[in-house]
Structure formats: C-alpha cells, structure tokens
Short mmCIF file of C-alpha atoms in Angstrom, two decimals:
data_model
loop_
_atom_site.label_atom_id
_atom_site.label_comp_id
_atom_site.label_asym_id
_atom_site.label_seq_id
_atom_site.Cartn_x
_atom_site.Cartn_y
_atom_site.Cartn_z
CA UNK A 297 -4.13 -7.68 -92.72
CA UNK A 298 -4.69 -4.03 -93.07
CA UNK A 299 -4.80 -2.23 -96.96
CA UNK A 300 -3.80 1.19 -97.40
CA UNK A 301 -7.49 2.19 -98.15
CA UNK A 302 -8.80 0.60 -94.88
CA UNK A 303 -5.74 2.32 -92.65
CA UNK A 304 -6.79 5.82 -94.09
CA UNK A 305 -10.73 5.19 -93.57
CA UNK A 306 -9.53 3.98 -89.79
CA UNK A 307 -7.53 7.54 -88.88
CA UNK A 308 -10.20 9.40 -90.61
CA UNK A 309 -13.11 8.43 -88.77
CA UNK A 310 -12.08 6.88 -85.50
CA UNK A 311 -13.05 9.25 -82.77
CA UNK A 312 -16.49 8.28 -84.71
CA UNK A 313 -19.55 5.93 -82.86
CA UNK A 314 -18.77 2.93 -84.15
CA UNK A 315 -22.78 2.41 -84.28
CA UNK A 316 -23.39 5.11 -86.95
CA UNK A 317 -19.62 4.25 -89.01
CA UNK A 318 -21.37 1.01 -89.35
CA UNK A 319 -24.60 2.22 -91.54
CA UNK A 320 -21.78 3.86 -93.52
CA UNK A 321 -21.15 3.62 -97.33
CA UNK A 322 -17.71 3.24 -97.98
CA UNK A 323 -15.17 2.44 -100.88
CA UNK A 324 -15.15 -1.31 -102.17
CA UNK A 325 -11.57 -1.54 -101.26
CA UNK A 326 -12.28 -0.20 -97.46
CA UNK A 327 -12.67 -3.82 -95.18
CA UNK A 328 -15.48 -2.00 -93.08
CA UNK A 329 -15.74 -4.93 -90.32
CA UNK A 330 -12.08 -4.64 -89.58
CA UNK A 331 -12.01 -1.03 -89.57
CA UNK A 332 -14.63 -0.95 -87.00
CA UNK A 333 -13.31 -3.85 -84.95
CA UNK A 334 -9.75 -0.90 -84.99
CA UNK A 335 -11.69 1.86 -84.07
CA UNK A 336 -13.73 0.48 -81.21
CA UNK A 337 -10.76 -1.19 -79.90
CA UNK A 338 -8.55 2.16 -79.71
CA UNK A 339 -11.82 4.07 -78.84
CA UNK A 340 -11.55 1.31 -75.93
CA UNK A 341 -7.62 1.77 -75.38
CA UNK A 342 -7.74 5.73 -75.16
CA UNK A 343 -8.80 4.91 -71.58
CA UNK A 344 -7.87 1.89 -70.55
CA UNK A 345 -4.36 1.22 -72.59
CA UNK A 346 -3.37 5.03 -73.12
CA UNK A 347 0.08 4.94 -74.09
CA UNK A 348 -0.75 1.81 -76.88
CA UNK A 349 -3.55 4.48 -78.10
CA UNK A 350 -0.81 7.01 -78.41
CA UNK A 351 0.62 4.52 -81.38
CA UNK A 352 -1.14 4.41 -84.64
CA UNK A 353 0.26 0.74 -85.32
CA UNK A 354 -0.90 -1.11 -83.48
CA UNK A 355 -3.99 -3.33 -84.34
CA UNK A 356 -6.81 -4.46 -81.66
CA UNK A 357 -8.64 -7.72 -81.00
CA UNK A 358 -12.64 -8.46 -81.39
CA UNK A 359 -14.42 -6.56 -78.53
CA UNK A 360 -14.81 -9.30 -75.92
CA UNK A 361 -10.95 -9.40 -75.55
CA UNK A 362 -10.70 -6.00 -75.26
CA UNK A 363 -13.11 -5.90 -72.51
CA UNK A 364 -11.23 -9.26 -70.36
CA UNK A 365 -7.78 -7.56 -71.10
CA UNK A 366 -5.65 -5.81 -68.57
CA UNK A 367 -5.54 -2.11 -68.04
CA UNK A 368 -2.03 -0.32 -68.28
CA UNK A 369 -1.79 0.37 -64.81
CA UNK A 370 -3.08 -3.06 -63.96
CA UNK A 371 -0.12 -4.80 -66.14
CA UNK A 372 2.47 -1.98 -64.56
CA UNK A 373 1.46 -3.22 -61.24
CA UNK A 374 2.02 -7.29 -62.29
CA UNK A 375 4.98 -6.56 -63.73
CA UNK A 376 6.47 -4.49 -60.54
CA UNK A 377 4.97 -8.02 -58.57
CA UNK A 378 7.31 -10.40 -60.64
CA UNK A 379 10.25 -7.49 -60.75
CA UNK A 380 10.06 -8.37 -56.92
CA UNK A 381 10.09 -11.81 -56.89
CA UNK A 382 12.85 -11.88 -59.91
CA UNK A 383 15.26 -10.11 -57.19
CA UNK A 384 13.59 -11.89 -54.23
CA UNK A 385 14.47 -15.86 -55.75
CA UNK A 386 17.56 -14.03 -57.17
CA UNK A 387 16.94 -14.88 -60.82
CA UNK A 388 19.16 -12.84 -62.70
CA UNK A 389 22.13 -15.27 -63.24
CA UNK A 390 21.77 -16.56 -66.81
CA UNK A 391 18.87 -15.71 -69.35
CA UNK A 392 15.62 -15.25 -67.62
CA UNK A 393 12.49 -16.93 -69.40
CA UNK A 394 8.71 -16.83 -68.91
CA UNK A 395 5.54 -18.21 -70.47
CA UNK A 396 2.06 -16.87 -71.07
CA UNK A 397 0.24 -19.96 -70.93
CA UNK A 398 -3.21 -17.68 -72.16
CA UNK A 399 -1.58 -15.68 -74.05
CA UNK A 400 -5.33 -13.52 -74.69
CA UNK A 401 -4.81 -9.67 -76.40
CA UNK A 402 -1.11 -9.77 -75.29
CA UNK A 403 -1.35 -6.99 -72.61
CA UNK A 404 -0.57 -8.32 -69.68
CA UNK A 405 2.63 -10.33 -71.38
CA UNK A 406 3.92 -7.49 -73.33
CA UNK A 407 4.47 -5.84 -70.09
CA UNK A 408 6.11 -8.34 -68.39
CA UNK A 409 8.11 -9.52 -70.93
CA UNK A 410 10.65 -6.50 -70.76
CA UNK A 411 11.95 -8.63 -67.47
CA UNK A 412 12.77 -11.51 -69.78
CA UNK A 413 15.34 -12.54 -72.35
CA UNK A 414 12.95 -15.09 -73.82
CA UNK A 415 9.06 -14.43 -73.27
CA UNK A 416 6.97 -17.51 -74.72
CA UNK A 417 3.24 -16.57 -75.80
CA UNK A 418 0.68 -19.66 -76.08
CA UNK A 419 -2.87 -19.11 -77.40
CA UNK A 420 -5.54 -21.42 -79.14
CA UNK A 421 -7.31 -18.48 -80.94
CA UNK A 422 -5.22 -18.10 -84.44
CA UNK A 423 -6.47 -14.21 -84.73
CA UNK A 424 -5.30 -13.15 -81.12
CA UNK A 425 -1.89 -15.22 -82.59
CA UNK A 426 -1.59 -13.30 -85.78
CA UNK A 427 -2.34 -9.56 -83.57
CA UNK A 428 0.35 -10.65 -81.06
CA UNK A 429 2.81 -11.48 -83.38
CA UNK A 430 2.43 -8.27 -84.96
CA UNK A 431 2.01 -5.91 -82.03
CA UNK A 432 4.97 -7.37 -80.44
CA UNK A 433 6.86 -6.63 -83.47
CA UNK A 434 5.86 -2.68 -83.28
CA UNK A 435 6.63 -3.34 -79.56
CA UNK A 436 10.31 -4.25 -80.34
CA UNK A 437 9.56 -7.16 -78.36
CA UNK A 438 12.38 -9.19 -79.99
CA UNK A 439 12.62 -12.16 -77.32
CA UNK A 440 8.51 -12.84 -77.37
CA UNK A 441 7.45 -16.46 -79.24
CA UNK A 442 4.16 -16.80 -80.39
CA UNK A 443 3.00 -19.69 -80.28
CA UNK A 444 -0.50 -20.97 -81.76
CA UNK A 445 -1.58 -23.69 -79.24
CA UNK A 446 -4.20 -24.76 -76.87
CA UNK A 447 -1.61 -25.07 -73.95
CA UNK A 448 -3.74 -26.84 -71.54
CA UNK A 449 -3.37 -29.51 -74.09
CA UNK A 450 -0.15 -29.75 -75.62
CA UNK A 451 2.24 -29.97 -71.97
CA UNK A 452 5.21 -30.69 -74.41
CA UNK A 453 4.88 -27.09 -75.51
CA UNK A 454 5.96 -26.31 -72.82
CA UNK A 455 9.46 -24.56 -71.94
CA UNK A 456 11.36 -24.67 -68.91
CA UNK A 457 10.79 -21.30 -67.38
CA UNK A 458 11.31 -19.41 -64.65
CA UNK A 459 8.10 -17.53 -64.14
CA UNK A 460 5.03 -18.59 -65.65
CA UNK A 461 1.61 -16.19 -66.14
CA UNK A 462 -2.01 -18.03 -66.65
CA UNK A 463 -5.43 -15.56 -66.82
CA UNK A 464 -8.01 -18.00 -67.36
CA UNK A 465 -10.86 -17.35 -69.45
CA UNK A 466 -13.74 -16.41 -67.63
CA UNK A 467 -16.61 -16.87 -69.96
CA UNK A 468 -18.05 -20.57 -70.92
CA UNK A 469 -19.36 -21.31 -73.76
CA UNK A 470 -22.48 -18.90 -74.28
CA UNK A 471 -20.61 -15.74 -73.16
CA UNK A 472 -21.63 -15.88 -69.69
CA UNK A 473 -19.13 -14.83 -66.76
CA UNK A 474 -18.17 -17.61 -64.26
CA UNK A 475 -15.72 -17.18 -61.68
CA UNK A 476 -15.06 -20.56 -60.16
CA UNK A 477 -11.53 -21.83 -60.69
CA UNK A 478 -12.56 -25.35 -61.85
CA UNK A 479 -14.89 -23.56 -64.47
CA UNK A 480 -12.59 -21.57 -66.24
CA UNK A 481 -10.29 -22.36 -69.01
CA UNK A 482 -8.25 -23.90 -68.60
CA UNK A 483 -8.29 -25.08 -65.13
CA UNK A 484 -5.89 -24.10 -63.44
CA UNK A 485 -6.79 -26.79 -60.17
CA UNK A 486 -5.98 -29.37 -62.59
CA UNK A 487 -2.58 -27.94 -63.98
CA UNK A 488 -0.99 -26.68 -60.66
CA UNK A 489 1.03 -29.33 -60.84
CA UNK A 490 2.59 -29.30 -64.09
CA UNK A 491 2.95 -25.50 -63.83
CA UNK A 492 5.02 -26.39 -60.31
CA UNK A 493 7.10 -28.63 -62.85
CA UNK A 494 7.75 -26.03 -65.36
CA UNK A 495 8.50 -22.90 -63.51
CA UNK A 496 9.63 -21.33 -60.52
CA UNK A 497 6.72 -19.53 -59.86
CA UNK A 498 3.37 -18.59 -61.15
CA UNK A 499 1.68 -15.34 -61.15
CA UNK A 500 -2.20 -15.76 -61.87
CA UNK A 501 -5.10 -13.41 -62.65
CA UNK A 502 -8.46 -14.13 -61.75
CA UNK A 503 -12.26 -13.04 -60.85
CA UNK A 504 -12.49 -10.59 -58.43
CA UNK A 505 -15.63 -12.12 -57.87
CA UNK A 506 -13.85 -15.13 -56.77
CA UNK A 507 -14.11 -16.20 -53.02
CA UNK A 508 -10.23 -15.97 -51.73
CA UNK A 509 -11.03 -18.79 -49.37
CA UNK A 510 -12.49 -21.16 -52.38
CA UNK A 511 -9.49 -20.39 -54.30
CA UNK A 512 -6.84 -21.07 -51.23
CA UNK A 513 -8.63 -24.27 -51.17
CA UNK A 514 -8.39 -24.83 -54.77
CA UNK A 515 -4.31 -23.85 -55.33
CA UNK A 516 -2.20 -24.76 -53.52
CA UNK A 517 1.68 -23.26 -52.51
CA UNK A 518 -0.10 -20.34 -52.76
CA UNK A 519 3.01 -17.19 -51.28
CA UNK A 520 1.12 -14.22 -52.09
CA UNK A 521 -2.83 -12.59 -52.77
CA UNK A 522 -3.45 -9.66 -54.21
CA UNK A 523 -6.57 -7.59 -54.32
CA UNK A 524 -6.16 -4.83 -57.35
CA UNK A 525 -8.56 -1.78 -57.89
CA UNK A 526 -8.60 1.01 -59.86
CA UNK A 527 -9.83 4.30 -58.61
CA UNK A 528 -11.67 2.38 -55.94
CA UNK A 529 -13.19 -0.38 -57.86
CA UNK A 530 -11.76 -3.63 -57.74
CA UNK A 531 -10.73 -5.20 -61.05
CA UNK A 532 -8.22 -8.26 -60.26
CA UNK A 533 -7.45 -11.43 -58.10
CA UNK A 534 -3.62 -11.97 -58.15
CA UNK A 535 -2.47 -14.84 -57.15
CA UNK A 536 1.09 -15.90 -56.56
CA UNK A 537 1.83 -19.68 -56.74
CA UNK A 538 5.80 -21.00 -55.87
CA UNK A 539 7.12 -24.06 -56.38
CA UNK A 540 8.01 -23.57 -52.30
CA UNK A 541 5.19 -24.73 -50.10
CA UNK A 542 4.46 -21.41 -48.43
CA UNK A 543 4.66 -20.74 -44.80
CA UNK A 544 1.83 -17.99 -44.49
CA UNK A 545 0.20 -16.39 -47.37
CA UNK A 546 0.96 -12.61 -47.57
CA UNK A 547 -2.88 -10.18 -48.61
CA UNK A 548 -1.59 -6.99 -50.75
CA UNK A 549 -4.39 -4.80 -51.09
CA UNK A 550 -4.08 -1.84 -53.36
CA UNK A 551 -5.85 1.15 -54.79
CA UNK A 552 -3.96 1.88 -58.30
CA UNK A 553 -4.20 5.80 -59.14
CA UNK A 554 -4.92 7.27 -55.77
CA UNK A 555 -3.42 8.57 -53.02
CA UNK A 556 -4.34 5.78 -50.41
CA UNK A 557 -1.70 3.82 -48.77
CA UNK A 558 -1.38 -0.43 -49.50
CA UNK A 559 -2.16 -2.44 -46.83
CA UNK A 560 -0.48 -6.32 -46.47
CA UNK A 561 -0.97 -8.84 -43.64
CA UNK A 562 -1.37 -12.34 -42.80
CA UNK A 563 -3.84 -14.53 -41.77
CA UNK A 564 -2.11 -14.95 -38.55
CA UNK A 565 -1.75 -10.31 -38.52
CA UNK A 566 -5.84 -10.69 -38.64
CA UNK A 567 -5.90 -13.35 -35.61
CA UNK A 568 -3.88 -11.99 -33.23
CA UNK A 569 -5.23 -8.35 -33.47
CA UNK A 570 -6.78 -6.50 -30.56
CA UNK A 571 -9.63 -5.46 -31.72
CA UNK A 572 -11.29 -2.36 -29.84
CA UNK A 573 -15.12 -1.41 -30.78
CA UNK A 574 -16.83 1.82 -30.05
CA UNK A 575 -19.26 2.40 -27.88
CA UNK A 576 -20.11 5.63 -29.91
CA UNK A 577 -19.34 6.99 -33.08
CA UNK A 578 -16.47 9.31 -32.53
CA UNK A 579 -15.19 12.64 -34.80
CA UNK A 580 -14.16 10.51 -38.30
CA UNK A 581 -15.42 7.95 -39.41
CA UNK A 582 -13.14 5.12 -41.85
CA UNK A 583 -14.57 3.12 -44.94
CA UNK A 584 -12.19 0.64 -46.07
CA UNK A 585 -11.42 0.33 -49.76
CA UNK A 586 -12.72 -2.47 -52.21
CA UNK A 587 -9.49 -4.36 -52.11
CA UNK A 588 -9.52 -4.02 -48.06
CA UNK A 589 -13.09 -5.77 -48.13
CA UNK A 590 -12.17 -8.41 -50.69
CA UNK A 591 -9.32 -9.53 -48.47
CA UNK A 592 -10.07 -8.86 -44.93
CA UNK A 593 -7.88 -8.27 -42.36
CA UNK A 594 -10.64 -6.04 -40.87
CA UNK A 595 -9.23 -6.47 -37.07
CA UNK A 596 -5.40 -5.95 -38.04
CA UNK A 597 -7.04 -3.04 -39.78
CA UNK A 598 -8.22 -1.65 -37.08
CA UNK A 599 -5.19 -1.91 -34.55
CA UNK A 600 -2.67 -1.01 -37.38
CA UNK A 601 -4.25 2.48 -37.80
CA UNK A 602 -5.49 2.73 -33.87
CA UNK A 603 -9.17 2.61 -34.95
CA UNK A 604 -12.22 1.33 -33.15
CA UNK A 605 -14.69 -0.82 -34.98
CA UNK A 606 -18.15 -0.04 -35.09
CA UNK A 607 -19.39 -3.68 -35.21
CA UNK A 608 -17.50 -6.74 -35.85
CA UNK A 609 -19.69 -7.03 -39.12
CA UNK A 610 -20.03 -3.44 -40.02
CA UNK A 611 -16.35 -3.07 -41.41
CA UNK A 612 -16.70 0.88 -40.36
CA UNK A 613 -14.17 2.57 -38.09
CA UNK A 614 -13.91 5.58 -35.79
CA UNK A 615 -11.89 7.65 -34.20
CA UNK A 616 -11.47 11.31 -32.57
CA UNK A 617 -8.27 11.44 -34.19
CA UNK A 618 -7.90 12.52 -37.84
CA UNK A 619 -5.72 10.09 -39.97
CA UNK A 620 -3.81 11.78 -42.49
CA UNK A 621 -3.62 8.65 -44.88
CA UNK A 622 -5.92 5.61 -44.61
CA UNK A 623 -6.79 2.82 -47.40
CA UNK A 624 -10.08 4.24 -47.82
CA UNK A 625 -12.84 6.78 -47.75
CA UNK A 626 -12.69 9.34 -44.60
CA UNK A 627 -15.25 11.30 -43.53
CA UNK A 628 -16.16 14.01 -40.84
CA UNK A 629 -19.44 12.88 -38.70
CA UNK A 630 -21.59 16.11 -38.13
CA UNK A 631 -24.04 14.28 -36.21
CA UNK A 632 -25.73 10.70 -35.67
CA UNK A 633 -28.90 9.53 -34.08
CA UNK A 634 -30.79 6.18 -33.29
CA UNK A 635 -34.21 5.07 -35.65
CA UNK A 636 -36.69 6.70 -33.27
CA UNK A 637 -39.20 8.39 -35.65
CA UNK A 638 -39.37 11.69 -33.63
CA UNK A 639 -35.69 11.72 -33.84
CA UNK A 640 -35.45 10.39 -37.05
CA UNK A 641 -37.48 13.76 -38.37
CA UNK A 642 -35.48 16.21 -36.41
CA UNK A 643 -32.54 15.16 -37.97
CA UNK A 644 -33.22 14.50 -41.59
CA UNK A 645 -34.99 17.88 -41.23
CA UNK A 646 -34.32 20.09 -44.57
CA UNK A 647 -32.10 16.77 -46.33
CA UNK A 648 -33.54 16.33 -49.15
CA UNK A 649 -30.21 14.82 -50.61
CA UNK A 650 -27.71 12.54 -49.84
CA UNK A 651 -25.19 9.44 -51.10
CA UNK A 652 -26.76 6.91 -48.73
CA UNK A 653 -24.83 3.57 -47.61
CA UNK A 654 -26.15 0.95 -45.58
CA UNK A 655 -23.36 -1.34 -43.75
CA UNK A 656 -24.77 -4.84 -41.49
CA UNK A 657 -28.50 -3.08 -41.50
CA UNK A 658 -31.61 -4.77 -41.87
CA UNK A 659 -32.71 -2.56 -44.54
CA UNK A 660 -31.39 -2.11 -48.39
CA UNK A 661 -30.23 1.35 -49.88
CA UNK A 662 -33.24 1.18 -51.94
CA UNK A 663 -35.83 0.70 -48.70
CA UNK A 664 -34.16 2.96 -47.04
CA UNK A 665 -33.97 5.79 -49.29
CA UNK A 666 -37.88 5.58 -49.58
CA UNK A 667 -38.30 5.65 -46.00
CA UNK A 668 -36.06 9.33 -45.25
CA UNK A 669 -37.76 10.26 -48.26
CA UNK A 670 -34.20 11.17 -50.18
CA UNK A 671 -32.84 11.32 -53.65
CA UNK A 672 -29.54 10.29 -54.44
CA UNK A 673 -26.18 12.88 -54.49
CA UNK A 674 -25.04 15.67 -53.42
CA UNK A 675 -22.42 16.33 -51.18
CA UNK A 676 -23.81 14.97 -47.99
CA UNK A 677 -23.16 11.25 -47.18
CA UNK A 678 -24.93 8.72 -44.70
CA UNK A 679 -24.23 5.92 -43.23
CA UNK A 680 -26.99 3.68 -41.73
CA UNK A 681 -24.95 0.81 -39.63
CA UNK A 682 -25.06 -1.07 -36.23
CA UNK A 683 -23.37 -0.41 -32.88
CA UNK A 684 -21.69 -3.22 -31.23
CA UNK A 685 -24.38 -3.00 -28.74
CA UNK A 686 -26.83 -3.71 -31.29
CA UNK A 687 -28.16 -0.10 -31.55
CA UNK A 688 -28.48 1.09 -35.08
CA UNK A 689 -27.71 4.41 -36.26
CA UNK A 690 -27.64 7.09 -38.46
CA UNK A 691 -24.49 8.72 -39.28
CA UNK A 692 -24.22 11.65 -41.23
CA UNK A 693 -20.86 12.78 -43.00
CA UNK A 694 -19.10 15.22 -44.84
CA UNK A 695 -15.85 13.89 -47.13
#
C-alpha cells in the first residue's frame, strides 16, 4: 500500500505537524494523503499505543479510528479480564477460539488474541480489513482471520467460539457521539441472543457515558461491570455477558497507571452497608475516583475504608484517621467554615488562588469562583459541599 518513496518521506518528517506537512511540496511518487494519515496516526500512538509506536511497520487507520481505539493499557487490562475468566470457566482443554465481532483498528483484538489458538476478526470497513491483515502479520499473529463482513448481518459468519468481544460504534451517521446501546452499531440489545448462542461469554466495551442502570436493563446475563480510567479519567464501560444467568453482578472499578487500590462490590455490598455521616468535617477528607462515581457503591465505600460520609449526595468522606491507600484523591483539611459573609471574608482572607470543586451545592464552579473572587490553580484546593444537616460549607485542603 506503501512505496519506497512514501515510507522514506513518512520517517523523515513524522515528528512534523501534520497541518504544515500538508501545504508541503513533495516528489510525484510520494502518496502525500497516506503519508499524513501514518504520521498523525503514530504521532497519535506515541502516547496512547507506545510500544506499536516503538515499530516502524506498522501502518495506522484514518483519524476517527484512531481516536475510538483502545489505549495499550486499556487492552492489557481486557485481556487480564478474559485471562481470568479463561481459568475461571476452565477453558484450556482443547484449542481456545474467540471472535471480534467489530473488529475496528485491531487494538483491542490483537491483545487478546495471544490467549487464543484461533482469533476471528469481522469488520465491514475493507481499509480497517486490509490494515489488520497486515499489522497482524508484523504482529506474528499467526492464528488471527480477517474477515471482511458486516457481522451484524451475516450470523452464518459466525464461528463457534468460546469468548466473543463486540465495541460498538459510537458515532451515527453524521459523526456525532451517542451512547445508548440500541443506537450504536450494531446493537448489541438485539444480538444478545445470538452472541449467547455462539460463545461462552462476551466481553463488551462501551460509552462511559452510558447509564450502568440503562444498560443492566438493556443486556441481560450480565456477570461482571467494569468502570476503566486512566490517570483518573474514565475512558471505558466493560461489560461481561455469560451464557450463565448471573446471580449478582460484580462493579470493578479501576484507576489504570496509579497507585490507587481497585475497588469491587455488589449491588447487594452497597445495600446492606452501614453507612455513618459526619456531623463535622474531620482531619482528611476522601474524593472518590471517576470509576468509583460511575459505579457507585458509595455506602459500601464508606464502611469498607471506615469513613463517614459527608452527605448521602455529596459522595465526600472524612475521617481523623489518615488512610494510607484509598481509590481516590486525599486531602488534609486546614480549616472549614459555613457561608456567613463575615466569615466567609475572614477565611478566604489573602486566597487569591485555588482548584475549586463544588459537590451537592446550589451553586456551579463558575458562580462560585466569581463570588470568593478566585482564579483557578495553585496548590490550594476547596471544596464547597453540604453537611448532612443541611449546613453548607467550605472546606479548604492541601493534597
């Protein structure tokens, strides 16, 4: 796909913008579109796919793929899910198989399919097809199948398996993200079934804009959720579907490339929890992580790490005990006070900046911000939340 001349303009210029490569002159024989298409994509991978940007053979898709594909720590952490449930159903006698029902850039399967002795790839879009075929090649991928279909269409291309992987596209027709199941493609809702048919079980990605309660309603036999950020931001909605109606449905919520500790529970964990709430702030004070929030399990939370709650809608903890790991921010309280404006002066006396959050308070960061008359940064952090007695406060922290 690739000439010689193209290859060498690619390596030559592709720490480059793309943006001023483009108003380039270049050689007749140089395919400029498809050399920029290369060097945006590994200008993309450097950070997000680092050990394929370590390769110089690999080729890259049209931007909007690589934006919906997986990280590299993303795919690690699928393929570590399925490793587990490989052992757990005790799949190992025999060849192992899979299918990629949306088969996409090829991340995510190229990751998993190390498990596998056969790894079948399905996609509609012929170019994704011919970059697969190639980079799983390079790859020494040598049980992977490409296969050029629209597989919510053609159920006879489908194999036997034992695992299956879907990541619906999230985009309709004009380019603009959706996150309902029933509006992405294909629709999952409507193929549950025939997945259930075809394989064991069913690892899928979705929004993480997607409501987990909408999409429990949605799927069903659903074992496992898991909420998956990255450096505190939260970038996927796992979802594990088995052919086994499910008991209780486990929440994994993770924080890929820190320090902070997972945290899994049940519906039933959440429920049952004793719940304690403040009736001050204490020494520390505990924000839960993005993957905490998108789950819940806010009350188990709090009795699994001996906290007090603030409010049951604040999703803030206390304590006068320091917790050496937590999944989330920590932060010292120097001080708090109520919204009286005399004592509302005294304290923000001499702040001029701070990071500001606002948690179940009438007021938005913005508003806020305008009112104690600060800019944005530093090294100072507050917190402007409700008691459970209804009292609102002022919290001011140090990390």
């Amino acid at each position: 796909m690739l000439n010689e001349e193209t290859r060498g303009f690619i390596m030559a210029h592709r720490e480059e913008e793309v943006c001023r490569l483009a108003l380039k002159t270049v050689p007749d024989k140089v395919d400029l579109h498809a050399a920029l298409q290369q060097i945006e994509g590994w200008q993309t991978a450097v950070h997000k796919l680092p050990s394929w940007a370590g390769r110089d053979d690999l080729w890259y898709p049209p931007r909007i793929s690589m934006e919906q594909c997986s990280s590299e720590s993303t795919a690690r952490y699928k393929r570590e899910v399925v490793r587990r449930w490989l052992e757990a159903e005790c799949i190992g006698v025999g060849p192992r198989t899979m299918m990629d029902l949306t088969g996409g850039f090829g991340i995510d399967f190229s990751f998993l399919a190390v498990l596998f002795d056969r790894a079948v790839y399905m996609e509609r879009q012929e170019e994704l097809c011919l970059i697969a075929s190639h980079n799983f090649q390079v790859l020494g991928l040598g049980q992977a199948e490409v296969r050029h279909v629209d597989s919510a269409l053609a159920f006879s291309e489908w194999p036997e398996v034992d695992f299956c992987f879907a990541d619906p596209a999230r985009r309709n027709t004009v380019e603009k993200k959706i996150v309902t199941i029933e509006d992405c493609e294909p629709n999952l809702g409507a193929l549950q079934e025939h997945i259930r048919e075809k394989s064991r079980f069913c690892l899928v990605k979705l929004s993480p804009m997607l409501d987990i309660q909408v999409a429990l309603r949605t799927l069903t036999h659903v074992a496992e959720v898991h909420a998956v950020s990255l450096r505190g931001e939260c970038k996927e909605l796992l979802i594990v579907l088995s052919r086994k109606m499910s008991v209780r449905t486990v929440f994994h919520c993770v924080n890929l490339e820190t320090s902070q500790p997972d945290f899994s529970f049940t519906q039933a964990d959440d429920d049952n929890a004793a719940c304690v709430y403040a009736d001050r702030p204490g020494r520390f004070l505990y924000e839960p992580n993005a993957s905490v929030m998108k789950c819940g399990g806010l009350r188990c939370l709090a009795e699994r790490y001996g906290l007090n709650k603030l409010h049951p809608n604040s999703h803030l903890y206390t304590s006068d005990e320091w917790l050496t790991d937590f999944p989330g921010r920590r932060f010292l309280i120097q001080k708090y006070c109520g919204f009286g404006k005399k004592e509302l002066q005294t304290f923000m006396h001499d702040m001029v900046q701070a990071n500001l959050t606002v948690r179940n308070f009438p007021s938005t960061v913005a508003e806020l911000r305008k009112r104690l008359k600060i800019k944005e940064g530093g090294e100072d952090y507050l917190f402007a939340t409700t008691m459970a007695d209804g009292h609102r406060v002022l919290l001011h922290c140090k990390k």
